[in-house]
mmCIF file with all atom_site columns, C-alpha atoms in Angstrom:
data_model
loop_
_atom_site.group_PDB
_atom_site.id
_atom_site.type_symbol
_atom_site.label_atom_id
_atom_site.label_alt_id
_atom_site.label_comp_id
_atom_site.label_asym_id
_atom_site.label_entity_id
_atom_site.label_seq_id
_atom_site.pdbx_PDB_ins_code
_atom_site.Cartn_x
_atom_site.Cartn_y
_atom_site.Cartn_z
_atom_site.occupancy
_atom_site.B_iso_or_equiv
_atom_site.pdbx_formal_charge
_atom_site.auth_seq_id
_atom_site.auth_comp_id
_atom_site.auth_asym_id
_atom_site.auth_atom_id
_atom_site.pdbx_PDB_model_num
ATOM 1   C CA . UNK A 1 1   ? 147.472 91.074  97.086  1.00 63.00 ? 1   UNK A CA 1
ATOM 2   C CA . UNK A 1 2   ? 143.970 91.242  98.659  1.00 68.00 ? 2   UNK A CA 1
ATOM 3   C CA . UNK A 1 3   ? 144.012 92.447  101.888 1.00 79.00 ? 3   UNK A CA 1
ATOM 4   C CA . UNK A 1 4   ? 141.559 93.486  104.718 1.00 88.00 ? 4   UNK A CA 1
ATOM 5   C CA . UNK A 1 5   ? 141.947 96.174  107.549 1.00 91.00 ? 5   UNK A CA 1
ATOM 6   C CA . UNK A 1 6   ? 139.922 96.627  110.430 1.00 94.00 ? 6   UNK A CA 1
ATOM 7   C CA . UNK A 1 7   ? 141.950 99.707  112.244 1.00 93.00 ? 7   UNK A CA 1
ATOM 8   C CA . UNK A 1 8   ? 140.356 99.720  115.037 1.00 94.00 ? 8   UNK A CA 1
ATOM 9   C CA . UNK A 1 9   ? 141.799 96.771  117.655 1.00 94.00 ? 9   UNK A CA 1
ATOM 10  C CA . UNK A 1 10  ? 139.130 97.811  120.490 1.00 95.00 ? 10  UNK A CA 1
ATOM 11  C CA . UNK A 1 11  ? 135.877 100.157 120.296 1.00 97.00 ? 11  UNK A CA 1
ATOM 12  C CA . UNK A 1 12  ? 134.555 101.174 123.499 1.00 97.00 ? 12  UNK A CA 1
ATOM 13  C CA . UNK A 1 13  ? 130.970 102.846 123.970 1.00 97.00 ? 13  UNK A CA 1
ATOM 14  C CA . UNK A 1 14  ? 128.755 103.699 126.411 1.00 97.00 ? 14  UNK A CA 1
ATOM 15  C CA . UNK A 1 15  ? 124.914 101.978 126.174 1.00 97.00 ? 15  UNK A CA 1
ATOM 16  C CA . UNK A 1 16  ? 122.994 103.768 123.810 1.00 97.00 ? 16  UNK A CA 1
ATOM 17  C CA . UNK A 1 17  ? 125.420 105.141 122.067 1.00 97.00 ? 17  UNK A CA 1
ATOM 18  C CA . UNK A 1 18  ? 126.198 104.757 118.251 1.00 97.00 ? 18  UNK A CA 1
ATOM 19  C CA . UNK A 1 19  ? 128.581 102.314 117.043 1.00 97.00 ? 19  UNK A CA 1
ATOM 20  C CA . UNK A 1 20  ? 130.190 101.855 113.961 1.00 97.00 ? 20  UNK A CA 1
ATOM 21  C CA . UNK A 1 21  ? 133.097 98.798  113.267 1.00 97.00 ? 21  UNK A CA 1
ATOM 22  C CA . UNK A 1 22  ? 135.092 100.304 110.614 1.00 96.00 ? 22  UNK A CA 1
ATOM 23  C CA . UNK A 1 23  ? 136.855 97.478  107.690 1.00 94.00 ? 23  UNK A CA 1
ATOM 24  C CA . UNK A 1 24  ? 138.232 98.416  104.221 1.00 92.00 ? 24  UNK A CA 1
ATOM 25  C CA . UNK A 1 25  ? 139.604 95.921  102.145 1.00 88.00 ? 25  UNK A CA 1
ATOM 26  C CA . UNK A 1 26  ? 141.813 95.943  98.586  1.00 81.00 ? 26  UNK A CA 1
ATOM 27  C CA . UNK A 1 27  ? 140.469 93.869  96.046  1.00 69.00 ? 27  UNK A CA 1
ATOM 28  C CA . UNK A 1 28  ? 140.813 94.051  92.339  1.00 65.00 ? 28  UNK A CA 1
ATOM 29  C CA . UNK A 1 29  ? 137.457 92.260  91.568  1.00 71.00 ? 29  UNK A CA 1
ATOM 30  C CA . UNK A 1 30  ? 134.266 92.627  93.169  1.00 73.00 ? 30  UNK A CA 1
ATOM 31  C CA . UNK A 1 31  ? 133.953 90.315  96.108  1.00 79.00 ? 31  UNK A CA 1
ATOM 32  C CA . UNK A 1 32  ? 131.742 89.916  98.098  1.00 84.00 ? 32  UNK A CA 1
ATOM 33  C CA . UNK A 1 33  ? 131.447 91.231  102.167 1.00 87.00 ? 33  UNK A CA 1
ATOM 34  C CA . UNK A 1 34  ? 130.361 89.979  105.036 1.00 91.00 ? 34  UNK A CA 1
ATOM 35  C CA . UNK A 1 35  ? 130.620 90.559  108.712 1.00 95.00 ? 35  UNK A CA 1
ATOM 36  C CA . UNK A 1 36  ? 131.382 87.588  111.467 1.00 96.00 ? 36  UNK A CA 1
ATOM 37  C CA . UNK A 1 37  ? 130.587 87.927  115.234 1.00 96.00 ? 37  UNK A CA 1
ATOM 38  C CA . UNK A 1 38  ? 132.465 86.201  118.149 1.00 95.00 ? 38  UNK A CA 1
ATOM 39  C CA . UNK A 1 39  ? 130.340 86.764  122.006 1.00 96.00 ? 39  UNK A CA 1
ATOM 40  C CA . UNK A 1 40  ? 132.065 85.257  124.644 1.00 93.00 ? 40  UNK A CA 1
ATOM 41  C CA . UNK A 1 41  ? 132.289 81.556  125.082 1.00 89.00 ? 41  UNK A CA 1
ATOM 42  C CA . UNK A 1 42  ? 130.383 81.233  121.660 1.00 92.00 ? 42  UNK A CA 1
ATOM 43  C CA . UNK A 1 43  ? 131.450 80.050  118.559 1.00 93.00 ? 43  UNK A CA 1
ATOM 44  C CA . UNK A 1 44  ? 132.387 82.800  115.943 1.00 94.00 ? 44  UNK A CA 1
ATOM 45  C CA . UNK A 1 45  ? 128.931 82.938  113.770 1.00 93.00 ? 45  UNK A CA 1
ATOM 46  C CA . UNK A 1 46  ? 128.004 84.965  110.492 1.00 93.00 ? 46  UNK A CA 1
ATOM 47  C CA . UNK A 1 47  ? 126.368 88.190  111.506 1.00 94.00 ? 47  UNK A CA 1
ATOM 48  C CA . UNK A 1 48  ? 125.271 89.964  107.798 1.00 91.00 ? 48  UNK A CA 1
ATOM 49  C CA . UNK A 1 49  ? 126.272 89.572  104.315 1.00 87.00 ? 49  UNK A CA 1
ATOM 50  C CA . UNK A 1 50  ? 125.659 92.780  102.330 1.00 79.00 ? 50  UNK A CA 1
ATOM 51  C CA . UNK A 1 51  ? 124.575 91.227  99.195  1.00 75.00 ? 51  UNK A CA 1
ATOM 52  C CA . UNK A 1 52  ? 121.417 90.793  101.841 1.00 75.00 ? 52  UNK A CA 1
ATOM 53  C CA . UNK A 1 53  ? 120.925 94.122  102.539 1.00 75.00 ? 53  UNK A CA 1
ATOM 54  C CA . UNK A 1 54  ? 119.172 93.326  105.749 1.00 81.00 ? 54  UNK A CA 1
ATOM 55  C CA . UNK A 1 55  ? 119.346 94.275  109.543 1.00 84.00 ? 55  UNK A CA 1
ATOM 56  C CA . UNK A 1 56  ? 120.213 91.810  111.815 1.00 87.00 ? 56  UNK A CA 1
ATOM 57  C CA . UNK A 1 57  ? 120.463 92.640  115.675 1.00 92.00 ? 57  UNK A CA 1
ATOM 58  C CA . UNK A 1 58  ? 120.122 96.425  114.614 1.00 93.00 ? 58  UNK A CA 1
ATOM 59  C CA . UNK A 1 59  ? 123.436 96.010  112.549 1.00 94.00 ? 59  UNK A CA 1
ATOM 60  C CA . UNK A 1 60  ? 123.539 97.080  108.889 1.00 92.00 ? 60  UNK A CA 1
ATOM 61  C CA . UNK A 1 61  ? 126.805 97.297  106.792 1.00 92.00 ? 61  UNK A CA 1
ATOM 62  C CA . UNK A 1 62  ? 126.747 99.261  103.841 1.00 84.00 ? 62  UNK A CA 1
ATOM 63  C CA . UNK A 1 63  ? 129.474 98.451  101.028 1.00 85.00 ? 63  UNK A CA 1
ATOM 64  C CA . UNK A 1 64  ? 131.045 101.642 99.287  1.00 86.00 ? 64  UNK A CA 1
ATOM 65  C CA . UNK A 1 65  ? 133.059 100.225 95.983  1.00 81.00 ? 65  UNK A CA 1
ATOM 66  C CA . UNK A 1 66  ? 134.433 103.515 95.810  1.00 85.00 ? 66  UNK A CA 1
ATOM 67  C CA . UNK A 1 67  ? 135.492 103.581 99.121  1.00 84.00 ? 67  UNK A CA 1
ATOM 68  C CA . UNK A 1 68  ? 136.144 99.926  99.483  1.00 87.00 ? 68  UNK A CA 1
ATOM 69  C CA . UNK A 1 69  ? 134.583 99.961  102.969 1.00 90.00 ? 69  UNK A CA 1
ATOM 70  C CA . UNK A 1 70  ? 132.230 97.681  104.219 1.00 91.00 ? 70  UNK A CA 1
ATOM 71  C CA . UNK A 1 71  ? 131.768 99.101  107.733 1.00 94.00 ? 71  UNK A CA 1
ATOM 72  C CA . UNK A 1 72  ? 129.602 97.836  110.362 1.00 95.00 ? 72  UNK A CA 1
ATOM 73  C CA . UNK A 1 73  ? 127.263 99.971  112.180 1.00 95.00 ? 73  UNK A CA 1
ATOM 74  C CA . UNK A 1 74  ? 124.247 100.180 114.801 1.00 96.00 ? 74  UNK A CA 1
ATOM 75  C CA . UNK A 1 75  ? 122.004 103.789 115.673 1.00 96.00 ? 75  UNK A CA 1
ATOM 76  C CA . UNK A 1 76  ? 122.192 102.122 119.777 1.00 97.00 ? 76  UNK A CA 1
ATOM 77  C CA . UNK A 1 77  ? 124.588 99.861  120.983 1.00 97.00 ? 77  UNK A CA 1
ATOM 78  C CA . UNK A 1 78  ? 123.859 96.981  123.079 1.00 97.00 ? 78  UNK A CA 1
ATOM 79  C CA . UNK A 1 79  ? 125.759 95.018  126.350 1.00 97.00 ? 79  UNK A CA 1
ATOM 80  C CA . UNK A 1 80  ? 124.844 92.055  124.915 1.00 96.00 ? 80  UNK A CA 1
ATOM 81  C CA . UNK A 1 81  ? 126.546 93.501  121.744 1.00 97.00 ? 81  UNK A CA 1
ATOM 82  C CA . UNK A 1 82  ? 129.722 93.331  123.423 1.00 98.00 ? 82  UNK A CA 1
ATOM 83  C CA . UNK A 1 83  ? 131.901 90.862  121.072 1.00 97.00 ? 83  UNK A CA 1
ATOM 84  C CA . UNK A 1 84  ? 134.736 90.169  118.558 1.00 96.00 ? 84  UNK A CA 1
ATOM 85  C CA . UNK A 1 85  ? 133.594 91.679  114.833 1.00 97.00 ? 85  UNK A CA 1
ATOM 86  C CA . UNK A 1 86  ? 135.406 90.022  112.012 1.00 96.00 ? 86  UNK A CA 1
ATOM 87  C CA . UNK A 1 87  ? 135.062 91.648  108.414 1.00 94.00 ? 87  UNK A CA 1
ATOM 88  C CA . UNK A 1 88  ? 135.722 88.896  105.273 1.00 91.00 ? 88  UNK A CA 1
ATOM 89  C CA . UNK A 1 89  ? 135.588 89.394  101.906 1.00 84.00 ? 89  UNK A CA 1
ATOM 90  C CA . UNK A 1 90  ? 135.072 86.289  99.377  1.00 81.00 ? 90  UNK A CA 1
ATOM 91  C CA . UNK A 1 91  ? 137.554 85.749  96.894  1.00 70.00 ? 91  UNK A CA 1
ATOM 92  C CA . UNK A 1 92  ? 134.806 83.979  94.935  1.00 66.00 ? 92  UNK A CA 1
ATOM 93  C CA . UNK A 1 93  ? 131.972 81.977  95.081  1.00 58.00 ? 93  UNK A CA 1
ATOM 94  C CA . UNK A 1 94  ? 133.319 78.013  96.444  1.00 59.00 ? 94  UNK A CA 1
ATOM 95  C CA . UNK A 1 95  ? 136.860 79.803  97.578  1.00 69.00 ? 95  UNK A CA 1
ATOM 96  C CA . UNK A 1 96  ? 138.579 81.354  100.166 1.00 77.00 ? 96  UNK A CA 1
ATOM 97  C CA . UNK A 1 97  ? 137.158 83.517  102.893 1.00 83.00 ? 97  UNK A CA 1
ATOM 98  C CA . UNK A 1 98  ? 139.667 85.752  104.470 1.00 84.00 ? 98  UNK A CA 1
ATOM 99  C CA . UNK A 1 99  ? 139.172 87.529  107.692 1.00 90.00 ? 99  UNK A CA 1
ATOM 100 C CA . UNK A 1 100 ? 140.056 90.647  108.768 1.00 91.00 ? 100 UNK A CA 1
ATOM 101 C CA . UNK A 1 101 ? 142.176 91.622  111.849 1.00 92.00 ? 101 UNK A CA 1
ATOM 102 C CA . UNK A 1 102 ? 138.594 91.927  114.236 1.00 94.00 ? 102 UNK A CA 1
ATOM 103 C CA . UNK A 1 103 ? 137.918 94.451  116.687 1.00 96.00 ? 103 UNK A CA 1
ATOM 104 C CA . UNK A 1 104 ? 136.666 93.910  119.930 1.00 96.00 ? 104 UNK A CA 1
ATOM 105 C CA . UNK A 1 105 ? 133.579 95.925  120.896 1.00 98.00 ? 105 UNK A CA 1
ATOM 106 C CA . UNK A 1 106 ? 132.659 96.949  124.502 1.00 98.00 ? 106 UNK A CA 1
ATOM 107 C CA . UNK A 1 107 ? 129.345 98.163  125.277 1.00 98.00 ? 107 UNK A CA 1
ATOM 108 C CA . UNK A 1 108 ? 129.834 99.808  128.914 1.00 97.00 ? 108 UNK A CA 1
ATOM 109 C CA . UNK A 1 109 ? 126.396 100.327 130.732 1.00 95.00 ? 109 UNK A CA 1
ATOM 110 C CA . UNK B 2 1   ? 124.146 66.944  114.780 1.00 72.00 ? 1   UNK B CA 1
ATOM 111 C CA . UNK B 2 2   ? 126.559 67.785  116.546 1.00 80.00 ? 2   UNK B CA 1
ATOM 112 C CA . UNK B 2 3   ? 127.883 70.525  113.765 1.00 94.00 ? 3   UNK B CA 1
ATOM 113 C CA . UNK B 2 4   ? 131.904 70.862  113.313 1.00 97.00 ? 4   UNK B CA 1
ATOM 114 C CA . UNK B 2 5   ? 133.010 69.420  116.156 1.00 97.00 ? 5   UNK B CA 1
ATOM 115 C CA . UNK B 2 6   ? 137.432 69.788  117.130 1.00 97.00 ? 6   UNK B CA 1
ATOM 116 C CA . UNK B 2 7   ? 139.768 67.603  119.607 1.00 97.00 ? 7   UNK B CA 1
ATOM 117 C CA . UNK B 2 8   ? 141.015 67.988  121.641 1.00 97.00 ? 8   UNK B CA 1
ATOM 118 C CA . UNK B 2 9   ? 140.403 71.503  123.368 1.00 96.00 ? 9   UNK B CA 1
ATOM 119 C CA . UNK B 2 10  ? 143.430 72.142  125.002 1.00 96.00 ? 10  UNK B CA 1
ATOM 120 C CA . UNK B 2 11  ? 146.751 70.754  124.519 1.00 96.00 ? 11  UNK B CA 1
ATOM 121 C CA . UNK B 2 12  ? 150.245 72.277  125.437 1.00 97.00 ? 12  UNK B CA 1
ATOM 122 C CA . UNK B 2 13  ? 153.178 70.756  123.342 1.00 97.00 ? 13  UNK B CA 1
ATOM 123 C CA . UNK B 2 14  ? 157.269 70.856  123.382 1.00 97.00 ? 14  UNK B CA 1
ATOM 124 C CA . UNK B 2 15  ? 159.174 72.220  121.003 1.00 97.00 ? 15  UNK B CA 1
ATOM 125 C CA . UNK B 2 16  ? 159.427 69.384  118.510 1.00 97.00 ? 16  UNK B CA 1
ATOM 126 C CA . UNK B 2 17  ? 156.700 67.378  119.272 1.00 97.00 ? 17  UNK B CA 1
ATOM 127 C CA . UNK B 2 18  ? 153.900 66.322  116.692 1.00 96.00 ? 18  UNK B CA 1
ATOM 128 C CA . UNK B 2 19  ? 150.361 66.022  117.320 1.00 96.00 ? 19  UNK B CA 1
ATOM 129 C CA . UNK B 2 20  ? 147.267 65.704  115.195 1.00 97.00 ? 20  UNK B CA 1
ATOM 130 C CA . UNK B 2 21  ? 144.172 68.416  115.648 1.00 98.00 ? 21  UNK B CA 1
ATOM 131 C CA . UNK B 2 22  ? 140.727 66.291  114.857 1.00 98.00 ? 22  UNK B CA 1
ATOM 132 C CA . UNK B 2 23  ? 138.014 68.478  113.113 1.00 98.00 ? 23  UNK B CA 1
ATOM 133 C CA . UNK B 2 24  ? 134.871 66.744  111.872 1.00 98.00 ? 24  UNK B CA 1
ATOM 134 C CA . UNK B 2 25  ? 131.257 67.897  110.647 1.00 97.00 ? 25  UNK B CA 1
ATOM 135 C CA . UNK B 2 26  ? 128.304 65.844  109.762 1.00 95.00 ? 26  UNK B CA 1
ATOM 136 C CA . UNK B 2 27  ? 126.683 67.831  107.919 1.00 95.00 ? 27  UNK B CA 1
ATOM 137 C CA . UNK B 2 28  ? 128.249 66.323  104.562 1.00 94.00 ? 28  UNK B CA 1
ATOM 138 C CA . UNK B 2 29  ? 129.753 69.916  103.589 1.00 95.00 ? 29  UNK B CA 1
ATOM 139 C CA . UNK B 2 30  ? 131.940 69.355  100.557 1.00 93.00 ? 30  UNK B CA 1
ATOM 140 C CA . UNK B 2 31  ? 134.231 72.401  102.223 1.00 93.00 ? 31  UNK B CA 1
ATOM 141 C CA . UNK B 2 32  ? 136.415 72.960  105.284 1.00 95.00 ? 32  UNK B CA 1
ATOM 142 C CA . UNK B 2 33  ? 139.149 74.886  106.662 1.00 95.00 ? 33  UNK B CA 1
ATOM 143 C CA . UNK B 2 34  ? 141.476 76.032  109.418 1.00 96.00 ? 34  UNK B CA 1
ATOM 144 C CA . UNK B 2 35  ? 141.990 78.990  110.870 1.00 96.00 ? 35  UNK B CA 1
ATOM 145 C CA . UNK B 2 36  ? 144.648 79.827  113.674 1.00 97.00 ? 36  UNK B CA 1
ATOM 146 C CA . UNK B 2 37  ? 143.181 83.274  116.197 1.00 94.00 ? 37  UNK B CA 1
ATOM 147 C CA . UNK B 2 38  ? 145.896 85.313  117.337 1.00 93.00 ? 38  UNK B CA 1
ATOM 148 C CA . UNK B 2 39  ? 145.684 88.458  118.933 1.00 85.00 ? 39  UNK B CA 1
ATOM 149 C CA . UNK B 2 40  ? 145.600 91.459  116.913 1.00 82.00 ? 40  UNK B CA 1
ATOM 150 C CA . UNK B 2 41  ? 146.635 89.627  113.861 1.00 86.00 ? 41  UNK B CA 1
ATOM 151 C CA . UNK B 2 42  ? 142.974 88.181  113.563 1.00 88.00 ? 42  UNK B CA 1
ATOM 152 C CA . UNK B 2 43  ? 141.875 84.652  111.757 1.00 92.00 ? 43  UNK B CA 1
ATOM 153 C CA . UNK B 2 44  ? 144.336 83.559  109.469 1.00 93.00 ? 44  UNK B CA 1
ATOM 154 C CA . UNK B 2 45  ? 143.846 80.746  107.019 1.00 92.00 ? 45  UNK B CA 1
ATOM 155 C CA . UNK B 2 46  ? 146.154 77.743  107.307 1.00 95.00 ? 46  UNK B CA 1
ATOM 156 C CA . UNK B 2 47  ? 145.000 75.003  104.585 1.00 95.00 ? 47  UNK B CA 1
ATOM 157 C CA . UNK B 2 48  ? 141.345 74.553  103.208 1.00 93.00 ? 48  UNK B CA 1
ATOM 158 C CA . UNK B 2 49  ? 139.342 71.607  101.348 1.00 94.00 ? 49  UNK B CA 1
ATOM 159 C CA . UNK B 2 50  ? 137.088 71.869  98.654  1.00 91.00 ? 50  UNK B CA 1
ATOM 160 C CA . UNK B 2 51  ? 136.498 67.758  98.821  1.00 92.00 ? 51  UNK B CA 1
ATOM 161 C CA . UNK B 2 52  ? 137.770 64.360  99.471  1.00 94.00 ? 52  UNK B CA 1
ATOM 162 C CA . UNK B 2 53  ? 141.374 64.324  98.357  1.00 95.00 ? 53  UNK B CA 1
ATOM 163 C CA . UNK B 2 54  ? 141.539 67.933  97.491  1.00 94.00 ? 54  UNK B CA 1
ATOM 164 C CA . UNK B 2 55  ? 143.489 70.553  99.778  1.00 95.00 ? 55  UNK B CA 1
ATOM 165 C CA . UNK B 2 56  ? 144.920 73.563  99.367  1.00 93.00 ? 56  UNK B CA 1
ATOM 166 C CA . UNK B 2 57  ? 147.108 76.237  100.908 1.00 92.00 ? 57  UNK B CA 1
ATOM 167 C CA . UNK B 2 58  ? 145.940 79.113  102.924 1.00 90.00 ? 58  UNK B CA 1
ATOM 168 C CA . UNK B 2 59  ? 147.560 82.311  104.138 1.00 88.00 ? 59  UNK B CA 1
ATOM 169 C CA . UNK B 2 60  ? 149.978 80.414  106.955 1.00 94.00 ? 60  UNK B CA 1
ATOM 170 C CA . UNK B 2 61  ? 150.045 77.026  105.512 1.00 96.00 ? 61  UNK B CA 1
ATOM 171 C CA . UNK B 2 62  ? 154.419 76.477  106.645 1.00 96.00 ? 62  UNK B CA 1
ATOM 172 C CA . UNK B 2 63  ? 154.651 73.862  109.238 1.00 96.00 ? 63  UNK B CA 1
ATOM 173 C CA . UNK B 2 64  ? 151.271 72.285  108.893 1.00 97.00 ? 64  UNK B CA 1
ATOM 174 C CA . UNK B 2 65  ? 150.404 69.037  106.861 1.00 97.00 ? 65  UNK B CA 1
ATOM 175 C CA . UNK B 2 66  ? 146.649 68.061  106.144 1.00 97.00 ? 66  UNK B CA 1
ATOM 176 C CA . UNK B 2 67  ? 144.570 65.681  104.030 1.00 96.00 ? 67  UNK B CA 1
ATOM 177 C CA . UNK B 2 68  ? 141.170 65.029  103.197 1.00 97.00 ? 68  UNK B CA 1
ATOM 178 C CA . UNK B 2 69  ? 140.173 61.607  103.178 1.00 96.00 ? 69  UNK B CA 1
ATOM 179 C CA . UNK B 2 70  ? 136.638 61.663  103.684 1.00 96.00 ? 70  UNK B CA 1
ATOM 180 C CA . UNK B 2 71  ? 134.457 64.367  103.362 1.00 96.00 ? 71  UNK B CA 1
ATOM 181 C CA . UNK B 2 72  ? 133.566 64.429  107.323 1.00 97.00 ? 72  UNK B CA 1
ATOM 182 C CA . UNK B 2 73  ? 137.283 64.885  108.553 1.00 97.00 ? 73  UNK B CA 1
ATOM 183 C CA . UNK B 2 74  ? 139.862 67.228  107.648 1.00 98.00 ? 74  UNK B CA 1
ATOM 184 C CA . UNK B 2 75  ? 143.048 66.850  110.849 1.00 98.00 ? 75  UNK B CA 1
ATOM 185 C CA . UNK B 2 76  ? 145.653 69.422  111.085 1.00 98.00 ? 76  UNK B CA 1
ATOM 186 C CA . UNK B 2 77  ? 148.721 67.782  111.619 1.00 98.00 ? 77  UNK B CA 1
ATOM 187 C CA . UNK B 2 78  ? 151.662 69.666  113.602 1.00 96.00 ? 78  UNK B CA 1
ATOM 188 C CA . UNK B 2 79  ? 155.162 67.777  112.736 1.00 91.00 ? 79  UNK B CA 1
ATOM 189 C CA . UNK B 2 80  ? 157.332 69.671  114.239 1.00 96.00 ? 80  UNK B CA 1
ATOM 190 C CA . UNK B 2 81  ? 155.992 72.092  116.990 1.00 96.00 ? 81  UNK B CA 1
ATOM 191 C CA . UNK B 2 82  ? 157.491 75.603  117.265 1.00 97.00 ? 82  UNK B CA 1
ATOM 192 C CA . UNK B 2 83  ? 156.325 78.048  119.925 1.00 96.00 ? 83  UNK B CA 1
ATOM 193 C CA . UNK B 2 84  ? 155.608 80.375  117.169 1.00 96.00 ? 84  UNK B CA 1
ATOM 194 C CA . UNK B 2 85  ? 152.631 77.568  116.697 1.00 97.00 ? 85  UNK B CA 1
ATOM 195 C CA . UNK B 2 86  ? 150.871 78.722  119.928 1.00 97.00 ? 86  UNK B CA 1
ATOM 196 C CA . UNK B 2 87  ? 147.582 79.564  119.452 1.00 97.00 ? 87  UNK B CA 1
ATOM 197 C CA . UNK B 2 88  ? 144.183 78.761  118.942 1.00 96.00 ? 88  UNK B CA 1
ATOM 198 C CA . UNK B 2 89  ? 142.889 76.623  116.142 1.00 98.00 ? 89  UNK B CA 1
ATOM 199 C CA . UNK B 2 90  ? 139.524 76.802  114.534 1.00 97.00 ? 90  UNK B CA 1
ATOM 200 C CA . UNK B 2 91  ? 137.742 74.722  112.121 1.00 97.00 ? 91  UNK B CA 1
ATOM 201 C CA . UNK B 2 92  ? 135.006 75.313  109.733 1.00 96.00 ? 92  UNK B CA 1
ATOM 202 C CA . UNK B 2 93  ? 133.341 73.755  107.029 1.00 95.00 ? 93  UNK B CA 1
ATOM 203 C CA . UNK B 2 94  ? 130.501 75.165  104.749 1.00 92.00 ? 94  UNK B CA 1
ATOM 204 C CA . UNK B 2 95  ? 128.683 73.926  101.285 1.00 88.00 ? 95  UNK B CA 1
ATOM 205 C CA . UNK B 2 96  ? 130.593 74.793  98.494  1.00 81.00 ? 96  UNK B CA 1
ATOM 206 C CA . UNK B 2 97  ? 127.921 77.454  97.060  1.00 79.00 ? 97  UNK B CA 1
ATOM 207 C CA . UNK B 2 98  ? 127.923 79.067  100.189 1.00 79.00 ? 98  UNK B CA 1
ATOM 208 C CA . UNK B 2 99  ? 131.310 78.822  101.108 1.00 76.00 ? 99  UNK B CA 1
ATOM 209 C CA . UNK B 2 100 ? 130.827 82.649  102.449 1.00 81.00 ? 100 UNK B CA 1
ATOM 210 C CA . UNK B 2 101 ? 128.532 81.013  105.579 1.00 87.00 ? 101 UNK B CA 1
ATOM 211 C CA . UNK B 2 102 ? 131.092 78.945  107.261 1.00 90.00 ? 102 UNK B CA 1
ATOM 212 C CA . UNK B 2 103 ? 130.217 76.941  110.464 1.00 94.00 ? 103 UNK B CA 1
ATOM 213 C CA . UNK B 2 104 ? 132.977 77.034  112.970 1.00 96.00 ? 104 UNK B CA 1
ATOM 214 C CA . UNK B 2 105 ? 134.257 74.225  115.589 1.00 97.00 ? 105 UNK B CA 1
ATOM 215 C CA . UNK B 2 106 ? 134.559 75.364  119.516 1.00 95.00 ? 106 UNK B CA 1
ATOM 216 C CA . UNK B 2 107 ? 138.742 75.597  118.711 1.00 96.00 ? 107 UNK B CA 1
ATOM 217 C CA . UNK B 2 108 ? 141.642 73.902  120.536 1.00 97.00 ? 108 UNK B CA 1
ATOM 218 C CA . UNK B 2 109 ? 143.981 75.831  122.133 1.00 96.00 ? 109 UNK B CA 1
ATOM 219 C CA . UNK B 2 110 ? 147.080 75.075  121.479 1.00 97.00 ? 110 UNK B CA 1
ATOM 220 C CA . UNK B 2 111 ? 150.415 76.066  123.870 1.00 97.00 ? 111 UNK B CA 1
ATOM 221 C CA . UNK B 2 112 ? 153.902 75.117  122.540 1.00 97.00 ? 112 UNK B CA 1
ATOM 222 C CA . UNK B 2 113 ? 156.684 75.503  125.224 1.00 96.00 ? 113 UNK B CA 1
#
């Protein structure tokens, strides 16, 4: 069965500090990875995709196939990076898009 | 455009009661979905749509009903509510070749006492 784990329930850093959001997920195909963000009274949104490869808000996720992590990391966290992280993998292209358990992140000044 | 919009936002329910959750996009996406947020167990995905008149089940699809008659609504229907159903609801819809970017409603909140 596929599956996705995000261990961590709640990740708490100070300002400045690095961050990393770990997620590793059981698949027996290659599926693609991508990482959702919830802030407060927003709607959840799509943060990065790693197909991408790109930085967005100083957050890059790096997929290891051997590994079968996808975690989610930033060199200086943020207050206003203080949210709900969801990993998902993609069963396929048109299909399902199943999200992990999320861990809350708390950037303390 | 109002995006993927969801009625109501709050609702509390008795055991046993039905009631309807509205979800609705306009931006003519061929795909949508619902996911119910509960803490520590994360999203979880009820039933999903690939079209019109196609559904399908999700992770959690027992005790939920939907259908897909036109491509801008997809309700979740609730026949019989159980308190195990409290929670909060999300929808989402997304184009079927990027079904990975899925645009999410504002969620009802949904207590069953």
């Amino acid at each position: 069965a596929q599956r996705v784990t995000q261990p961590e329930k709640l990740l708490s850093v100070f300002k400045g500090a690095p961050v990393e959001l770990k997620c590793n997920y059981s698949y027996s195909g290659s599926p693609e990875l991508f990482w959702y963000v919830q802030y407060s009274r927003q709607r959840l949104q799509l943060l990065l995709r790693h197909i991408s490869r790109e930085s967005i808000k100083g957050f890059t996720a790096d997929l290891n196939k051997g590994e079968t992590s996808f975690h989610l990391k930033k060199p200086f966290a943020q207050e206003e990076d203080s949210a709900m992280y969801y990993c998902a993998p993609l069963y396929n292209q048109g299909g399902k898009l199943i999200f992990g358990q999320g861990t809350e992140l708390s950037v303390k000044p | 455009n109002a995006g993927v919009t969801q009625t109501p936002k709050f609702q509390v329910l008795k055991t046993g009661q039905s009631m309807t959750l509205q979800c609705a996009q306009d931006m003519n996406h061929e795909y949508m979905s619902w996911y119910r947020q509960d803490p520590g167990m994360g999203l979880r995905l009820i039933h999903y749509s690939v079209g019109a008149g196609i559904t399908d089940q999700g992770e959690v699809p027992n005790g939920y009903n939907v259908s897909r008659s036109t491509t801008e609504d997809f309700p979740l229907r609730l026949l019989s509510a159980a308190p195990s159903q409290t929670s909060v609801y999300f929808c989402a819809s997304s184009t079927t070749e990027a079904s990975y970017e899925q645009y999410f409603g504002p969620g009802t909140r949904l207590t069953v006492t």
